[in-house]
Amino acid sequence: MMPGNSEFGRRVLAAVRRIPAGRVATYGDIAALAGKPRAARAVGNIMRTCGEPGVPCHRVIGAGGSLGGYGGNLQVKRELLRAEGVEVGMRRVRGFEQVRWRPTPHNRRSSVR
DNA sequence: TGGTTGACGGTGG
DNA sequence: TCCACCGCCAACC
């Protein structure tokens, strides 16, 4: 049932958990963080079955800022994002590139490169 | 073991 | 800008 049992699955959930409020990430981004940049589709599948608290699956959207899906409750997903300060249009997130979450690198020789 | 499904992504028309 | 087709992957039957 829960795909989170797999290595890939748990990594995906972990990545999604790391997304801070007010920020969003694409399925592809999560997939990349999980180690498989081409597994965006698989990530969507995992999100679909995810039912775990602490996993802000509503912060995961499609590439280009498309809302993606939310188990038929897309409206809810939209409101949730707005509540966090994310401007969401009818079909796309406004300023997507600006609210897009950037994973924090572990070691950075300089804060700014 | 094999085929189908699906909260995707990118390209082309 | 929107829609259709193809390619990728993990879960399900």
PDB file of C-alpha atoms in Angstrom, chain A:
ATOM      1  CA  MET A   1       0.000   0.000   0.000  1.00  0.00           C
ATOM      2  CA  MET A   2       2.289   2.634   1.159  1.00  0.00           C
ATOM      3  CA  PRO A   3       5.065   3.150  -1.314  1.00  0.00           C
ATOM      4  CA  GLY A   4       6.999   4.844   1.441  1.00  0.00           C
ATOM      5  CA  ASN A   5       8.331   1.436   2.329  1.00  0.00           C
ATOM      6  CA  SER A   6      10.677   1.495  -0.595  1.00  0.00           C
ATOM      7  CA  GLU A   7      13.934   3.329  -0.524  1.00  0.00           C
ATOM      8  CA  PHE A   8      12.857   5.627  -3.288  1.00  0.00           C
ATOM      9  CA  GLY A   9       9.482   6.170  -1.668  1.00  0.00           C
ATOM     10  CA  ARG A  10      10.879   7.153   1.700  1.00  0.00           C
ATOM     11  CA  ARG A  11      13.343   9.498   0.050  1.00  0.00           C
ATOM     12  CA  VAL A  12      10.541  11.194  -1.824  1.00  0.00           C
ATOM     13  CA  LEU A  13       8.492  11.667   1.336  1.00  0.00           C
ATOM     14  CA  ALA A  14      11.554  13.010   3.126  1.00  0.00           C
ATOM     15  CA  ALA A  15      12.166  15.545   0.367  1.00  0.00           C
ATOM     16  CA  VAL A  16       8.544  16.697   0.392  1.00  0.00           C
ATOM     17  CA  ARG A  17       8.718  17.031   4.158  1.00  0.00           C
ATOM     18  CA  ARG A  18      11.639  19.406   3.725  1.00  0.00           C
ATOM     19  CA  ILE A  19       9.623  21.854   1.634  1.00  0.00           C
ATOM     20  CA  PRO A  20       9.047  24.934   3.813  1.00  0.00           C
ATOM     21  CA  ALA A  21       5.679  26.685   3.936  1.00  0.00           C
ATOM     22  CA  GLY A  22       5.204  29.332   1.302  1.00  0.00           C
ATOM     23  CA  ARG A  23       7.383  27.402  -1.109  1.00  0.00           C
ATOM     24  CA  VAL A  24       6.632  24.802  -3.751  1.00  0.00           C
ATOM     25  CA  ALA A  25       8.513  22.083  -5.606  1.00  0.00           C
ATOM     26  CA  THR A  26       7.751  20.201  -8.793  1.00  0.00           C
ATOM     27  CA  TYR A  27       7.333  16.447  -9.029  1.00  0.00           C
ATOM     28  CA  GLY A  28      10.498  16.465 -11.089  1.00  0.00           C
ATOM     29  CA  ASP A  29      12.398  18.325  -8.388  1.00  0.00           C
ATOM     30  CA  ILE A  30      11.349  15.824  -5.764  1.00  0.00           C
ATOM     31  CA  ALA A  31      12.265  12.981  -8.066  1.00  0.00           C
ATOM     32  CA  ALA A  32      15.691  14.521  -8.576  1.00  0.00           C
ATOM     33  CA  LEU A  33      16.147  14.876  -4.827  1.00  0.00           C
ATOM     34  CA  ALA A  34      15.186  11.235  -4.520  1.00  0.00           C
ATOM     35  CA  GLY A  35      17.960  10.425  -6.938  1.00  0.00           C
ATOM     36  CA  LYS A  36      15.921   9.882 -10.106  1.00  0.00           C
ATOM     37  CA  PRO A  37      15.289  13.024 -12.134  1.00  0.00           C
ATOM     38  CA  ARG A  38      13.236  11.017 -14.642  1.00  0.00           C
ATOM     39  CA  ALA A  39      10.899   9.544 -12.044  1.00  0.00           C
ATOM     40  CA  ALA A  40       8.596  12.539 -11.771  1.00  0.00           C
ATOM     41  CA  ARG A  41       5.695  10.315 -12.746  1.00  0.00           C
ATOM     42  CA  ALA A  42       6.490   7.811 -10.059  1.00  0.00           C
ATOM     43  CA  VAL A  43       6.597  10.647  -7.541  1.00  0.00           C
ATOM     44  CA  GLY A  44       3.089  11.634  -8.569  1.00  0.00           C
ATOM     45  CA  ASN A  45       2.004   8.076  -7.953  1.00  0.00           C
ATOM     46  CA  ILE A  46       3.517   8.128  -4.494  1.00  0.00           C
ATOM     47  CA  MET A  47       1.890  11.458  -3.692  1.00  0.00           C
ATOM     48  CA  ARG A  48      -1.410   9.992  -4.754  1.00  0.00           C
ATOM     49  CA  THR A  49      -1.206   7.253  -2.163  1.00  0.00           C
ATOM     50  CA  CYS A  50       0.507   9.379   0.476  1.00  0.00           C
ATOM     51  CA  GLY A  51      -1.717   9.909   3.442  1.00  0.00           C
ATOM     52  CA  GLU A  52       0.864  10.657   5.991  1.00  0.00           C
ATOM     53  CA  PRO A  53       0.660  13.695   8.201  1.00  0.00           C
ATOM     54  CA  GLY A  54       3.728  15.882   8.105  1.00  0.00           C
ATOM     55  CA  VAL A  55       3.987  15.458   4.378  1.00  0.00           C
ATOM     56  CA  PRO A  56       2.873  18.691   2.705  1.00  0.00           C
ATOM     57  CA  CYS A  57       1.988  17.012  -0.561  1.00  0.00           C
ATOM     58  CA  HIS A  58       0.032  20.145  -1.488  1.00  0.00           C
ATOM     59  CA  ARG A  59       3.360  21.935  -1.969  1.00  0.00           C
ATOM     60  CA  VAL A  60       4.255  19.594  -4.788  1.00  0.00           C
ATOM     61  CA  ILE A  61       3.129  20.944  -8.136  1.00  0.00           C
ATOM     62  CA  GLY A  62       3.710  20.264 -11.807  1.00  0.00           C
ATOM     63  CA  ALA A  63       6.507  21.627 -13.957  1.00  0.00           C
ATOM     64  CA  GLY A  64       6.106  25.193 -15.146  1.00  0.00           C
ATOM     65  CA  GLY A  65       3.898  25.976 -12.153  1.00  0.00           C
ATOM     66  CA  SER A  66       0.873  23.852 -13.092  1.00  0.00           C
ATOM     67  CA  LEU A  67      -1.148  22.853 -10.039  1.00  0.00           C
ATOM     68  CA  GLY A  68      -0.939  19.183 -10.833  1.00  0.00           C
ATOM     69  CA  GLY A  69      -3.568  17.217  -8.925  1.00  0.00           C
ATOM     70  CA  TYR A  70      -4.863  16.604  -5.436  1.00  0.00           C
ATOM     71  CA  GLY A  71      -7.055  13.546  -5.402  1.00  0.00           C
ATOM     72  CA  GLY A  72      -9.871  15.398  -7.059  1.00  0.00           C
ATOM     73  CA  ASN A  73      -9.718  18.177  -4.486  1.00  0.00           C
ATOM     74  CA  LEU A  74      -7.617  20.526  -6.518  1.00  0.00           C
ATOM     75  CA  GLN A  75      -9.574  23.430  -5.076  1.00  0.00           C
ATOM     76  CA  VAL A  76      -8.316  22.511  -1.622  1.00  0.00           C
ATOM     77  CA  LYS A  77      -4.728  22.353  -2.788  1.00  0.00           C
ATOM     78  CA  ARG A  78      -5.105  25.791  -4.311  1.00  0.00           C
ATOM     79  CA  GLU A  79      -6.465  27.277  -1.097  1.00  0.00           C
ATOM     80  CA  LEU A  80      -3.778  25.621   0.998  1.00  0.00           C
ATOM     81  CA  LEU A  81      -1.064  27.205  -1.112  1.00  0.00           C
ATOM     82  CA  ARG A  82      -2.730  30.586  -0.987  1.00  0.00           C
ATOM     83  CA  ALA A  83      -2.976  30.311   2.792  1.00  0.00           C
ATOM     84  CA  GLU A  84       0.789  29.956   2.850  1.00  0.00           C
ATOM     85  CA  GLY A  85       1.251  33.088   0.813  1.00  0.00           C
ATOM     86  CA  VAL A  86       1.614  31.475  -2.578  1.00  0.00           C
ATOM     87  CA  GLU A  87      -0.264  33.261  -5.328  1.00  0.00           C
ATOM     88  CA  VAL A  88      -2.194  30.693  -7.290  1.00  0.00           C
ATOM     89  CA  GLY A  89      -4.159  31.286 -10.454  1.00  0.00           C
ATOM     90  CA  MET A  90      -6.862  29.002 -11.778  1.00  0.00           C
ATOM     91  CA  ARG A  91      -4.433  26.658 -13.423  1.00  0.00           C
ATOM     92  CA  ARG A  92      -0.981  27.856 -12.513  1.00  0.00           C
ATOM     93  CA  VAL A  93       1.093  29.221  -9.665  1.00  0.00           C
ATOM     94  CA  ARG A  94       1.980  32.861 -10.174  1.00  0.00           C
ATOM     95  CA  GLY A  95       5.633  33.739  -9.766  1.00  0.00           C
ATOM     96  CA  PHE A  96       6.347  30.052  -9.722  1.00  0.00           C
ATOM     97  CA  GLU A  97      10.076  30.490 -10.215  1.00  0.00           C
ATOM     98  CA  GLN A  98      10.147  32.857  -7.260  1.00  0.00           C
ATOM     99  CA  VAL A  99       8.347  30.625  -4.766  1.00  0.00           C
ATOM    100  CA  ARG A 100      10.079  27.530  -6.052  1.00  0.00           C
ATOM    101  CA  TRP A 101      11.921  25.857  -3.204  1.00  0.00           C
ATOM    102  CA  ARG A 102      15.662  25.460  -3.549  1.00  0.00           C
ATOM    103  CA  PRO A 103      17.088  22.512  -1.589  1.00  0.00           C
ATOM    104  CA  THR A 104      19.750  23.673   0.836  1.00  0.00           C
ATOM    105  CA  PRO A 105      23.181  22.341  -0.126  1.00  0.00           C
ATOM    106  CA  HIS A 106      24.991  20.561   2.659  1.00  0.00           C
ATOM    107  CA  ASN A 107      28.351  22.026   2.286  1.00  0.00           C
ATOM    108  CA  ARG A 108      28.952  25.235   0.557  1.00  0.00           C
ATOM    109  CA  ARG A 109      32.473  26.620   0.723  1.00  0.00           C
ATOM    110  CA  SER A 110      31.002  30.092   0.613  1.00  0.00           C
ATOM    111  CA  SER A 111      27.478  31.153   1.351  1.00  0.00           C
ATOM    112  CA  VAL A 112      27.412  32.833  -1.972  1.00  0.00           C
ATOM    113  CA  ARG A 113      29.327  31.381  -4.778  1.00  0.00           C
TER     114      ARG A 113
END
